PDB file of C-alpha atoms and ligand atoms in Angstrom:
ATOM      1  CA  MET A   1     117.797 117.240  99.138  1.00 93.00           C
ATOM      2  CA  THR A   2     115.884 116.523 102.470  1.00 98.00           C
ATOM      3  CA  VAL A   3     117.523 114.387 105.175  1.00 98.00           C
ATOM      4  CA  ALA A   4     115.756 113.032 108.177  1.00 98.00           C
ATOM      5  CA  ILE A   5     117.373 110.955 111.120  1.00 98.00           C
ATOM      6  CA  SER A   6     115.325 108.957 113.493  1.00 98.00           C
ATOM      7  CA  PRO A   7     116.474 106.870 116.534  1.00 98.00           C
ATOM      8  CA  GLY A   8     115.554 103.378 117.068  1.00 98.00           C
ATOM      9  CA  LYS A   9     113.891 102.307 120.388  1.00 98.00           C
ATOM     10  CA  ILE A  10     113.768  99.874 123.129  1.00 98.00           C
ATOM     11  CA  ILE A  11     110.776  98.892 125.191  1.00 98.00           C
ATOM     12  CA  LEU A  12     112.091  99.043 128.800  1.00 98.00           C
ATOM     13  CA  LEU A  13     108.931  97.518 130.286  1.00 98.00           C
ATOM     14  CA  GLY A  14     105.361  96.755 129.215  1.00 98.00           C
ATOM     15  CA  GLU A  15     105.361  95.591 125.576  1.00 98.00           C
ATOM     16  CA  HIS A  16     102.245  93.740 124.435  1.00 97.00           C
ATOM     17  CA  GLY A  17     100.220  95.119 127.405  1.00 97.00           C
ATOM     18  CA  VAL A  18     100.375  98.583 125.792  1.00 97.00           C
ATOM     19  CA  VAL A  19      98.376  97.273 122.838  1.00 95.00           C
ATOM     20  CA  TYR A  20      95.642  96.725 125.299  1.00 94.00           C
ATOM     21  CA  GLY A  21      95.920 100.003 127.054  1.00 94.00           C
ATOM     22  CA  LYS A  22      98.309  98.938 129.881  1.00 97.00           C
ATOM     23  CA  PRO A  23     101.297 101.172 130.532  1.00 98.00           C
ATOM     24  CA  ALA A  24     104.607 100.647 128.905  1.00 98.00           C
ATOM     25  CA  LEU A  25     107.934 102.568 129.127  1.00 98.00           C
ATOM     26  CA  ALA A  26     110.220 102.954 126.019  1.00 98.00           C
ATOM     27  CA  MET A  27     113.472 104.778 125.409  1.00 98.00           C
ATOM     28  CA  ALA A  28     114.833 106.159 122.204  1.00 98.00           C
ATOM     29  CA  ILE A  29     118.386 104.756 121.446  1.00 97.00           C
ATOM     30  CA  SER A  30     121.645 105.808 120.000  1.00 94.00           C
ATOM     31  CA  LEU A  31     121.267 103.397 116.929  1.00 96.00           C
ATOM     32  CA  LYS A  32     119.613 105.355 114.150  1.00 98.00           C
ATOM     33  CA  VAL A  33     118.071 105.434 110.693  1.00 98.00           C
ATOM     34  CA  ALA A  34     118.478 108.122 108.112  1.00 98.00           C
ATOM     35  CA  VAL A  35     116.711 108.828 104.841  1.00 98.00           C
ATOM     36  CA  ASP A  36     117.881 111.192 101.975  1.00 98.00           C
ATOM     37  CA  ILE A  37     115.040 112.310  99.656  1.00 98.00           C
ATOM     38  CA  GLU A  38     115.615 113.864  96.238  1.00 98.00           C
ATOM     39  CA  ILE A  39     113.159 114.712  93.425  1.00 97.00           C
ATOM     40  CA  ALA A  40     113.722 112.240  90.526  1.00 98.00           C
ATOM     41  CA  SER A  41     112.123 111.056  87.364  1.00 97.00           C
ATOM     42  CA  GLN A  42     110.748 107.772  88.893  1.00 97.00           C
ATOM     43  CA  TYR A  43     110.309 106.384  92.308  1.00 98.00           C
ATOM     44  CA  MET A  44     113.642 104.675  93.518  1.00 98.00           C
ATOM     45  CA  VAL A  45     114.800 103.320  96.778  1.00 98.00           C
ATOM     46  CA  ASN A  46     118.553 102.786  97.129  1.00 98.00           C
ATOM     47  CA  SER A  47     119.040 103.098  93.462  1.00 97.00           C
ATOM     48  CA  HIS A  48     116.316 100.372  92.599  1.00 98.00           C
ATOM     49  CA  PRO A  49     112.736 100.858  91.577  1.00 98.00           C
ATOM     50  CA  LEU A  50     110.539 101.282  94.735  1.00 98.00           C
ATOM     51  CA  GLU A  51     108.718  97.890  95.380  1.00 97.00           C
ATOM     52  CA  GLU A  52     105.624  97.927  97.616  1.00 93.00           C
ATOM     53  CA  ARG A  53     106.368  94.434  98.917  1.00 93.00           C
ATOM     54  CA  LYS A  54     110.011  95.306  99.955  1.00 95.00           C
ATOM     55  CA  HIS A  55     109.422  98.958 100.992  1.00 97.00           C
ATOM     56  CA  VAL A  56     106.018  98.893 102.496  1.00 97.00           C
ATOM     57  CA  TYR A  57     106.524 101.564 105.097  1.00 97.00           C
ATOM     58  CA  ILE A  58     108.183 103.875 102.644  1.00 98.00           C
ATOM     59  CA  LYS A  59     105.420 103.407 100.010  1.00 98.00           C
ATOM     60  CA  ARG A  60     102.744 103.869 102.581  1.00 98.00           C
ATOM     61  CA  ALA A  61     104.368 107.155 103.791  1.00 98.00           C
ATOM     62  CA  ILE A  62     104.496 108.427 100.204  1.00 98.00           C
ATOM     63  CA  ASP A  63     100.892 107.425  99.469  1.00 98.00           C
ATOM     64  CA  LYS A  64      99.658 109.281 102.631  1.00 97.00           C
ATOM     65  CA  LEU A  65     101.854 112.480 102.493  1.00 98.00           C
ATOM     66  CA  TRP A  66     103.135 113.113  99.076  1.00 98.00           C
ATOM     67  CA  ASN A  67     101.531 113.961  95.629  1.00 95.00           C
ATOM     68  CA  GLY A  68     104.375 115.860  93.973  1.00 95.00           C
ATOM     69  CA  SER A  69     107.044 114.590  91.573  1.00 97.00           C
ATOM     70  CA  PRO A  70     108.658 111.147  91.909  1.00 98.00           C
ATOM     71  CA  LEU A  71     111.236 110.698  94.558  1.00 98.00           C
ATOM     72  CA  SER A  72     114.590 108.952  95.025  1.00 98.00           C
ATOM     73  CA  ILE A  73     115.078 107.794  98.514  1.00 98.00           C
ATOM     74  CA  THR A  74     118.389 106.590 100.018  1.00 98.00           C
ATOM     75  CA  THR A  75     118.287 104.855 103.464  1.00 98.00           C
ATOM     76  CA  PHE A  76     120.966 104.266 105.946  1.00 98.00           C
ATOM     77  CA  SER A  77     120.491 102.068 109.011  1.00 97.00           C
ATOM     78  CA  GLN A  78     122.495 101.167 112.054  1.00 96.00           C
ATOM     79  CA  ILE A  79     119.447  99.017 113.308  1.00 96.00           C
ATOM     80  CA  PRO A  80     119.286  95.390 112.208  1.00 93.00           C
ATOM     81  CA  SER A  81     115.814  94.725 110.611  1.00 91.00           C
ATOM     82  CA  ALA A  82     113.307  92.734 112.571  1.00 93.00           C
ATOM     83  CA  SER A  83     115.414  92.958 115.692  1.00 94.00           C
ATOM     84  CA  GLY A  84     112.784  94.531 117.919  1.00 95.00           C
ATOM     85  CA  LEU A  85     114.738  97.774 118.041  1.00 97.00           C
ATOM     86  CA  GLY A  86     112.387  99.818 115.941  1.00 96.00           C
ATOM     87  CA  SER A  87     113.843  99.602 112.538  1.00 96.00           C
ATOM     88  CA  SER A  88     110.368  99.794 110.984  1.00 96.00           C
ATOM     89  CA  ALA A  89     109.126 102.563 113.313  1.00 97.00           C
ATOM     90  CA  ALA A  90     112.381 104.452 112.673  1.00 98.00           C
ATOM     91  CA  ILE A  91     112.219 104.235 108.841  1.00 98.00           C
ATOM     92  CA  THR A  92     108.537 105.272 109.030  1.00 98.00           C
ATOM     93  CA  THR A  93     109.197 108.336 111.344  1.00 98.00           C
ATOM     94  CA  ALA A  94     112.300 109.283 109.241  1.00 98.00           C
ATOM     95  CA  MET A  95     110.328 109.195 106.048  1.00 98.00           C
ATOM     96  CA  THR A  96     107.313 110.864 107.525  1.00 98.00           C
ATOM     97  CA  ALA A  97     109.466 113.641 108.932  1.00 98.00           C
ATOM     98  CA  ALA A  98     111.298 114.297 105.633  1.00 98.00           C
ATOM     99  CA  LEU A  99     107.971 114.341 103.625  1.00 98.00           C
ATOM    100  CA  LEU A 100     106.297 116.590 106.183  1.00 98.00           C
ATOM    101  CA  ALA A 101     109.235 119.018 106.041  1.00 98.00           C
ATOM    102  CA  MET A 102     108.995 119.012 102.206  1.00 98.00           C
ATOM    103  CA  ARG A 103     105.415 120.211 102.744  1.00 96.00           C
ATOM    104  CA  ASN A 104     106.516 122.676 105.449  1.00 97.00           C
ATOM    105  CA  ASP A 105     104.387 120.672 107.972  1.00 97.00           C
ATOM    106  CA  PHE A 106     106.947 119.258 110.211  1.00 98.00           C
ATOM    107  CA  SER A 107     106.459 118.877 113.932  1.00 98.00           C
ATOM    108  CA  LYS A 108     107.297 115.882 116.064  1.00 98.00           C
ATOM    109  CA  GLU A 109     103.632 115.440 117.043  1.00 98.00           C
ATOM    110  CA  ASN A 110     102.646 115.400 113.303  1.00 98.00           C
ATOM    111  CA  VAL A 111     105.414 112.884 112.569  1.00 98.00           C
ATOM    112  CA  ALA A 112     104.245 110.629 115.451  1.00 98.00           C
ATOM    113  CA  ARG A 113     100.568 110.757 114.324  1.00 98.00           C
ATOM    114  CA  HIS A 114     101.181 109.970 110.732  1.00 98.00           C
ATOM    115  CA  SER A 115     103.742 107.431 111.517  1.00 98.00           C
ATOM    116  CA  PHE A 116     101.314 105.593 113.868  1.00 98.00           C
ATOM    117  CA  GLU A 117      98.654 105.595 111.201  1.00 97.00           C
ATOM    118  CA  ILE A 118     101.213 103.975 108.820  1.00 97.00           C
ATOM    119  CA  GLU A 119     102.347 101.393 111.323  1.00 96.00           C
ATOM    120  CA  TYR A 120      98.786 100.531 112.279  1.00 95.00           C
ATOM    121  CA  GLU A 121      97.740 100.111 108.637  1.00 94.00           C
ATOM    122  CA  VAL A 122     100.714  97.893 107.838  1.00 93.00           C
ATOM    123  CA  GLN A 123     100.629  95.796 110.987  1.00 91.00           C
ATOM    124  CA  GLY A 124      96.896  95.652 111.475  1.00 88.00           C
ATOM    125  CA  MET A 125      97.299  96.126 115.293  1.00 86.00           C
ATOM    126  CA  ALA A 126      99.761  98.385 117.128  1.00 92.00           C
ATOM    127  CA  SER A 127     100.019 100.876 119.890  1.00 97.00           C
ATOM    128  CA  PRO A 128     101.659 104.329 119.191  1.00 98.00           C
ATOM    129  CA  ILE A 129     104.595 103.464 121.478  1.00 98.00           C
ATOM    130  CA  ASP A 130     107.304 102.759 118.906  1.00 98.00           C
ATOM    131  CA  THR A 131     106.470 105.540 116.554  1.00 98.00           C
ATOM    132  CA  SER A 132     106.055 108.094 119.350  1.00 98.00           C
ATOM    133  CA  THR A 133     109.334 107.117 120.906  1.00 98.00           C
ATOM    134  CA  CYS A 134     111.278 107.470 117.679  1.00 98.00           C
ATOM    135  CA  SER A 135     109.545 110.953 117.047  1.00 98.00           C
ATOM    136  CA  TYR A 136     109.964 112.423 120.503  1.00 98.00           C
ATOM    137  CA  GLY A 137     113.376 110.826 121.595  1.00 97.00           C
ATOM    138  CA  LYS A 138     114.456 110.514 125.292  1.00 96.00           C
ATOM    139  CA  ALA A 139     111.966 108.163 126.950  1.00 96.00           C
ATOM    140  CA  ILE A 140     108.202 108.149 127.133  1.00 97.00           C
ATOM    141  CA  MET A 141     105.390 106.229 128.954  1.00 98.00           C
ATOM    142  CA  VAL A 142     102.424 105.340 127.072  1.00 98.00           C
ATOM    143  CA  TRP A 143      99.101 104.562 128.903  1.00 97.00           C
ATOM    144  CA  LYS A 144      95.351 104.635 128.403  1.00 96.00           C
ATOM    145  CA  LYS A 145      95.118 106.628 131.627  1.00 97.00           C
ATOM    146  CA  GLU A 146      94.686 110.309 131.320  1.00 98.00           C
ATOM    147  CA  LYS A 147      96.709 112.387 133.816  1.00 96.00           C
ATOM    148  CA  GLN A 148      98.418 115.713 133.721  1.00 97.00           C
ATOM    149  CA  GLY A 149     101.421 116.311 131.491  1.00 97.00           C
ATOM    150  CA  TYR A 150     100.918 114.255 128.416  1.00 98.00           C
ATOM    151  CA  ILE A 151     102.608 115.547 125.188  1.00 98.00           C
ATOM    152  CA  TRP A 152      99.801 114.044 122.877  1.00 98.00           C
ATOM    153  CA  SER A 153      97.281 111.470 122.861  1.00 98.00           C
ATOM    154  CA  MET A 154      96.107 109.081 119.885  1.00 97.00           C
ATOM    155  CA  SER A 155      93.030 107.145 119.369  1.00 96.00           C
ATOM    156  CA  LYS A 156      92.330 104.173 117.048  1.00 95.00           C
ATOM    157  CA  ASN A 157      89.448 101.781 116.909  1.00 92.00           C
ATOM    158  CA  GLY A 158      87.972 102.847 120.261  1.00 94.00           C
ATOM    159  CA  SER A 159      91.271 102.877 122.159  1.00 95.00           C
ATOM    160  CA  THR A 160      93.063 106.082 123.306  1.00 97.00           C
ATOM    161  CA  TRP A 161      96.700 106.137 124.452  1.00 98.00           C
ATOM    162  CA  TYR A 162      98.212 109.208 126.334  1.00 98.00           C
ATOM    163  CA  VAL A 163     101.864 109.727 125.729  1.00 98.00           C
ATOM    164  CA  TYR A 164     103.916 111.058 128.736  1.00 98.00           C
ATOM    165  CA  PRO A 165     107.557 112.346 128.515  1.00 97.00           C
ATOM    166  CA  PHE A 166     109.751 110.490 131.014  1.00 94.00           C
ATOM    167  CA  ASP A 167     113.079 111.927 132.210  1.00 87.00           C
ATOM    168  CA  VAL A 168     115.210 108.872 131.816  1.00 88.00           C
ATOM    169  CA  PRO A 169     118.643 109.058 133.601  1.00 89.00           C
ATOM    170  CA  ASP A 170     121.787 108.565 131.536  1.00 90.00           C
ATOM    171  CA  VAL A 171     121.719 104.792 131.742  1.00 92.00           C
ATOM    172  CA  SER A 172     123.775 102.239 129.649  1.00 95.00           C
ATOM    173  CA  ILE A 173     121.557  99.419 128.467  1.00 97.00           C
ATOM    174  CA  VAL A 174     123.012  96.315 126.764  1.00 98.00           C
ATOM    175  CA  VAL A 175     121.296  95.022 123.823  1.00 98.00           C
ATOM    176  CA  GLY A 176     121.729  91.468 122.616  1.00 98.00           C
ATOM    177  CA  ILE A 177     120.416  90.511 119.180  1.00 97.00           C
ATOM    178  CA  SER A 178     119.214  86.906 118.507  1.00 95.00           C
ATOM    179  CA  SER A 179     119.678  85.514 115.120  1.00 86.00           C
ATOM    180  CA  ILE A 180     115.848  85.033 114.841  1.00 93.00           C
ATOM    181  CA  LYS A 181     113.838  87.741 113.053  1.00 92.00           C
ATOM    182  CA  SER A 182     111.096  89.158 115.220  1.00 90.00           C
ATOM    183  CA  LYS A 183     107.910  89.590 113.114  1.00 88.00           C
ATOM    184  CA  THR A 184     105.937  92.124 115.115  1.00 92.00           C
ATOM    185  CA  PRO A 185     102.388  91.746 113.532  1.00 90.00           C
ATOM    186  CA  LYS A 186     102.660  87.924 113.757  1.00 92.00           C
ATOM    187  CA  ILE A 187     103.693  87.930 117.464  1.00 94.00           C
ATOM    188  CA  VAL A 188     101.129  90.592 118.394  1.00 93.00           C
ATOM    189  CA  LYS A 189      98.444  88.584 116.865  1.00 92.00           C
ATOM    190  CA  LYS A 190      99.535  85.291 118.493  1.00 92.00           C
ATOM    191  CA  VAL A 191      99.658  86.952 121.948  1.00 92.00           C
ATOM    192  CA  GLY A 192      96.437  88.655 121.249  1.00 92.00           C
ATOM    193  CA  LYS A 193      94.712  85.328 120.730  1.00 92.00           C
ATOM    194  CA  PHE A 194      95.985  84.113 123.979  1.00 90.00           C
ATOM    195  CA  ILE A 195      94.823  87.195 125.764  1.00 89.00           C
ATOM    196  CA  GLY A 196      91.508  87.072 124.152  1.00 88.00           C
ATOM    197  CA  HIS A 197      90.868  83.552 125.341  1.00 89.00           C
ATOM    198  CA  SER A 198      92.413  83.406 128.770  1.00 89.00           C
ATOM    199  CA  SER A 199      91.559  85.155 132.023  1.00 91.00           C
ATOM    200  CA  PHE A 200      94.926  84.061 133.332  1.00 91.00           C
ATOM    201  CA  ALA A 201      96.626  86.204 130.512  1.00 90.00           C
ATOM    202  CA  LYS A 202      94.419  89.163 131.542  1.00 90.00           C
ATOM    203  CA  ASP A 203      95.696  88.734 135.141  1.00 94.00           C
ATOM    204  CA  LEU A 204      99.228  88.633 133.843  1.00 95.00           C
ATOM    205  CA  LEU A 205      98.664  91.914 131.957  1.00 95.00           C
ATOM    206  CA  ASN A 206      97.335  93.453 135.115  1.00 96.00           C
ATOM    207  CA  GLU A 207     100.447  92.298 137.025  1.00 97.00           C
ATOM    208  CA  MET A 208     102.517  93.824 134.264  1.00 97.00           C
ATOM    209  CA  GLU A 209     100.749  97.215 134.855  1.00 97.00           C
ATOM    210  CA  THR A 210     101.856  97.129 138.449  1.00 98.00           C
ATOM    211  CA  LEU A 211     105.419  96.194 137.405  1.00 98.00           C
ATOM    212  CA  VAL A 212     105.581  99.147 134.957  1.00 98.00           C
ATOM    213  CA  THR A 213     104.481 101.697 137.521  1.00 97.00           C
ATOM    214  CA  GLU A 214     107.054 100.254 140.059  1.00 98.00           C
ATOM    215  CA  GLY A 215     109.672 100.311 137.306  1.00 97.00           C
ATOM    216  CA  VAL A 216     109.092 103.892 136.539  1.00 96.00           C
ATOM    217  CA  ASP A 217     109.611 104.788 140.190  1.00 96.00           C
ATOM    218  CA  ALA A 218     112.786 102.647 140.451  1.00 97.00           C
ATOM    219  CA  LEU A 219     114.211 104.340 137.249  1.00 95.00           C
ATOM    220  CA  LYS A 220     113.330 107.871 138.603  1.00 93.00           C
ATOM    221  CA  LYS A 221     115.321 107.062 141.770  1.00 95.00           C
ATOM    222  CA  ARG A 222     118.226 105.494 139.727  1.00 95.00           C
ATOM    223  CA  ASP A 223     117.631 102.304 141.564  1.00 97.00           C
ATOM    224  CA  PHE A 224     118.951 100.016 138.848  1.00 97.00           C
ATOM    225  CA  ILE A 225     119.085  96.916 141.045  1.00 98.00           C
ATOM    226  CA  LYS A 226     115.285  97.232 141.659  1.00 98.00           C
ATOM    227  CA  PHE A 227     114.671  98.054 137.960  1.00 98.00           C
ATOM    228  CA  GLY A 228     116.637  94.866 137.024  1.00 98.00           C
ATOM    229  CA  GLU A 229     114.416  92.918 139.315  1.00 98.00           C
ATOM    230  CA  ILE A 230     111.347  94.311 137.707  1.00 98.00           C
ATOM    231  CA  MET A 231     112.807  93.570 134.253  1.00 98.00           C
ATOM    232  CA  ASP A 232     113.103  89.959 135.232  1.00 98.00           C
ATOM    233  CA  LYS A 233     109.471  89.773 136.501  1.00 98.00           C
ATOM    234  CA  ASN A 234     108.265  91.440 133.236  1.00 98.00           C
ATOM    235  CA  HIS A 235     110.179  88.957 131.154  1.00 98.00           C
ATOM    236  CA  LYS A 236     108.713  86.063 132.992  1.00 98.00           C
ATOM    237  CA  ILE A 237     105.150  87.385 132.043  1.00 97.00           C
ATOM    238  CA  LEU A 238     106.273  87.933 128.511  1.00 97.00           C
ATOM    239  CA  TYR A 239     107.587  84.289 128.468  1.00 96.00           C
ATOM    240  CA  ASN A 240     104.106  83.090 129.874  1.00 95.00           C
ATOM    241  CA  ILE A 241     102.182  84.985 127.275  1.00 94.00           C
ATOM    242  CA  GLY A 242     104.191  83.370 124.460  1.00 93.00           C
ATOM    243  CA  ALA A 243     106.544  86.124 123.471  1.00 95.00           C
ATOM    244  CA  SER A 244     109.892  84.305 124.089  1.00 95.00           C
ATOM    245  CA  SER A 245     111.703  81.562 122.331  1.00 94.00           C
ATOM    246  CA  LYS A 246     114.680  79.136 123.221  1.00 95.00           C
ATOM    247  CA  GLU A 247     117.131  81.375 121.611  1.00 95.00           C
ATOM    248  CA  ILE A 248     115.914  84.360 123.642  1.00 97.00           C
ATOM    249  CA  GLU A 249     115.975  82.416 126.827  1.00 97.00           C
ATOM    250  CA  LYS A 250     119.640  81.487 126.146  1.00 97.00           C
ATOM    251  CA  LEU A 251     120.587  85.105 125.735  1.00 97.00           C
ATOM    252  CA  ILE A 252     118.640  86.142 128.909  1.00 98.00           C
ATOM    253  CA  MET A 253     120.608  83.488 130.906  1.00 98.00           C
ATOM    254  CA  THR A 254     123.859  84.575 129.376  1.00 98.00           C
ATOM    255  CA  ALA A 255     123.177  88.239 130.472  1.00 98.00           C
ATOM    256  CA  ARG A 256     122.138  87.255 133.942  1.00 98.00           C
ATOM    257  CA  LYS A 257     125.260  84.966 134.291  1.00 98.00           C
ATOM    258  CA  ALA A 258     127.480  87.829 133.368  1.00 98.00           C
ATOM    259  CA  GLY A 259     126.131  89.896 136.308  1.00 98.00           C
ATOM    260  CA  ALA A 260     123.026  91.678 134.890  1.00 98.00           C
ATOM    261  CA  TYR A 261     120.601  93.006 137.544  1.00 98.00           C
ATOM    262  CA  GLY A 262     117.928  91.983 135.158  1.00 98.00           C
ATOM    263  CA  ALA A 263     117.187  91.010 131.558  1.00 98.00           C
ATOM    264  CA  LYS A 264     114.166  90.786 129.316  1.00 98.00           C
ATOM    265  CA  ILE A 265     112.729  90.647 125.826  1.00 98.00           C
ATOM    266  CA  THR A 266     112.511  94.106 124.249  1.00 98.00           C
ATOM    267  CA  GLY A 267     109.672  94.645 121.668  1.00 97.00           C
ATOM    268  CA  ALA A 268     107.432  92.026 120.224  1.00 96.00           C
ATOM    269  CA  GLY A 269     109.766  89.153 120.944  1.00 95.00           C
ATOM    270  CA  GLY A 270     109.572  85.670 119.289  1.00 93.00           C
ATOM    271  CA  GLY A 271     113.213  86.438 118.333  1.00 93.00           C
ATOM    272  CA  GLY A 272     114.555  89.950 118.054  1.00 96.00           C
ATOM    273  CA  SER A 273     116.539  91.292 120.963  1.00 98.00           C
ATOM    274  CA  ILE A 274     116.978  91.298 124.668  1.00 98.00           C
ATOM    275  CA  ILE A 275     117.991  94.144 126.937  1.00 98.00           C
ATOM    276  CA  ALA A 276     119.947  93.852 130.210  1.00 98.00           C
ATOM    277  CA  ILE A 277     121.023  96.390 132.881  1.00 98.00           C
ATOM    278  CA  GLY A 278     123.965  96.028 135.204  1.00 97.00           C
ATOM    279  CA  ASP A 279     126.904  97.823 136.719  1.00 96.00           C
ATOM    280  CA  GLU A 280     129.327  96.297 134.318  1.00 97.00           C
ATOM    281  CA  PRO A 281     127.642  96.530 130.814  1.00 98.00           C
ATOM    282  CA  GLU A 282     130.898  95.668 128.939  1.00 98.00           C
ATOM    283  CA  LYS A 283     131.060  92.459 130.739  1.00 98.00           C
ATOM    284  CA  ILE A 284     127.376  91.630 129.619  1.00 98.00           C
ATOM    285  CA  ARG A 285     128.051  92.737 126.120  1.00 98.00           C
ATOM    286  CA  GLU A 286     131.154  90.501 125.900  1.00 98.00           C
ATOM    287  CA  ALA A 287     129.407  87.437 127.271  1.00 98.00           C
ATOM    288  CA  LEU A 288     126.774  87.901 124.566  1.00 98.00           C
ATOM    289  CA  LYS A 289     129.358  88.327 121.954  1.00 98.00           C
ATOM    290  CA  GLU A 290     131.185  85.101 123.142  1.00 97.00           C
ATOM    291  CA  LYS A 291     127.925  83.276 122.246  1.00 94.00           C
ATOM    292  CA  GLY A 292     128.329  84.664 118.703  1.00 92.00           C
ATOM    293  CA  LYS A 293     125.651  87.283 119.057  1.00 93.00           C
ATOM    294  CA  ASP A 294     125.710  90.960 118.058  1.00 95.00           C
ATOM    295  CA  ALA A 295     125.599  93.050 121.189  1.00 97.00           C
ATOM    296  CA  TYR A 296     125.688  96.824 121.856  1.00 96.00           C
ATOM    297  CA  ILE A 297     125.589  99.091 124.781  1.00 97.00           C
ATOM    298  CA  VAL A 298     123.026 101.916 124.100  1.00 97.00           C
ATOM    299  CA  LEU A 299     122.312 105.151 125.643  1.00 95.00           C
ATOM    300  CA  PRO A 300     119.202 107.216 125.479  1.00 96.00           C
ATOM    301  CA  ASP A 301     118.827 109.474 122.486  1.00 96.00           C
ATOM    302  CA  LYS A 302     118.026 113.010 123.346  1.00 93.00           C
ATOM    303  CA  ASP A 303     116.801 114.391 120.101  1.00 95.00           C
ATOM    304  CA  GLY A 304     114.156 112.256 118.602  1.00 98.00           C
ATOM    305  CA  VAL A 305     113.542 112.684 114.827  1.00 98.00           C
ATOM    306  CA  LYS A 306     115.486 115.443 113.123  1.00 98.00           C
ATOM    307  CA  VAL A 307     115.301 116.895 109.662  1.00 98.00           C
ATOM    308  CA  TRP A 308     117.372 119.189 107.349  1.00 97.00           C
ATOM    309  CA  LYS A 309     116.407 120.461 103.959  1.00 93.00           C
TER     310      LYS A 309
HETATM  311  C1  LIG B   1     106.540  96.437 119.731  1.00 60.01           C
HETATM  312  O1  LIG B   1     107.791  97.117 119.901  1.00 60.01           O
HETATM  313  C2  LIG B   1     105.798  96.657 120.972  1.00 60.01           C
HETATM  314  C3  LIG B   1     104.521  95.824 121.016  1.00 60.01           C
HETATM  315  O2  LIG B   1     103.849  96.252 122.313  1.00 60.01           O
HETATM  316  C4  LIG B   1     103.529  96.185 119.874  1.00 60.01           C
HETATM  317  C5  LIG B   1     103.074  97.721 119.943  1.00 60.01           C
HETATM  318  O3  LIG B   1     102.841  98.305 120.953  1.00 60.01           O
HETATM  319  O4  LIG B   1     102.661  98.248 118.892  1.00 60.01           O
HETATM  320  C6  LIG B   1     104.665  94.373 121.063  1.00 60.01           C
END
C-alpha cells in the first residue's frame, strides 16, 4: 500500500499572467487530496474500472510513470472539483508522488516536474504554478525572471518559469465557492485569444506584474489592508480579461460588504472560487454561506506533498 497526500492551492495574485511569464503568487492550502495505491489484478479507481475520460490525470500519471502490475487506486478529496482550488493539480501530484515512491524516485522536485508535464499534456496550456505549489507546499512565486533563490525551474515550448519559495505569514484566507464549474483549459484558451489580439490586454498583464511585486512586499510586511487593495485591483484586471462571471461578481460584492479588505477570483475563473482577506474572516465566511455558497477559512499548508509506503 502506498499513500500520498497533496494540498490544494489558491492563487493569491497573478493567475493567467503567469501562463505568459508574468509573476504569480500561490499558496498551498489546508484542503487536501489523498490517494491510496495497491497492486491489483486490473486497473481500478474507487472500485470501478479505470476510465480514461473520467480519470484523465490518474491515467496519464500511470502511463508516464508505471509499467508494473495493474493498480487499484482509491481517492479521497476535501477539494470540490473544478472549483479553482487545485483539485486536478492535487490529484496529479498525489498520484505522481505515490508512483515515484513505488519506484524509489520520490522528491518534491521530481513530483513537480512530472505533474507539470501531465497537466500541460491534459490542458494543452498551463504554467507550473499549480503543480509546483501542491508539491512544495507553503507559498511560491513563479516568474520568468531568473534571480537568486529559486528552488527549481521548468521549461516548455520556449517558456521558462523559475519557482521561488515565499515565506507566507500565517494568514487566514476565506474561500467562497460559486456553483459554476471552472474549466481551466477553456478559460485559459479564451483569455489567451484576447491577449493574443489586444495590446490593451498586454498592458493589463504588465499592470498585473506590478501588482504582484507590490503584493509580495505587502504580504511580507503583513500589511493585509494593502494586500486586500492589491487583490481588488488584480480582480479588476481579471474581470477585464474575461475571467469573471456574474456569479463570481456577486460573491466578490458579498465578501467586500462583509468587511473584506479585498477579494478576487482565484485560479482560472469563469466560475470556481473567490478568495477574500479581512480581519474578521468568520464574518465573511458567514456572509457567503448566507448566500447559499460553500465557504471555508483556509490556512497555508506547510508540508506540500507527502508519501507513505
Ligand atoms: C490556474 O490555477 C492558474 C492559471 O494561471 C493557469 C496556469 O497558470 O496554468 C489560470
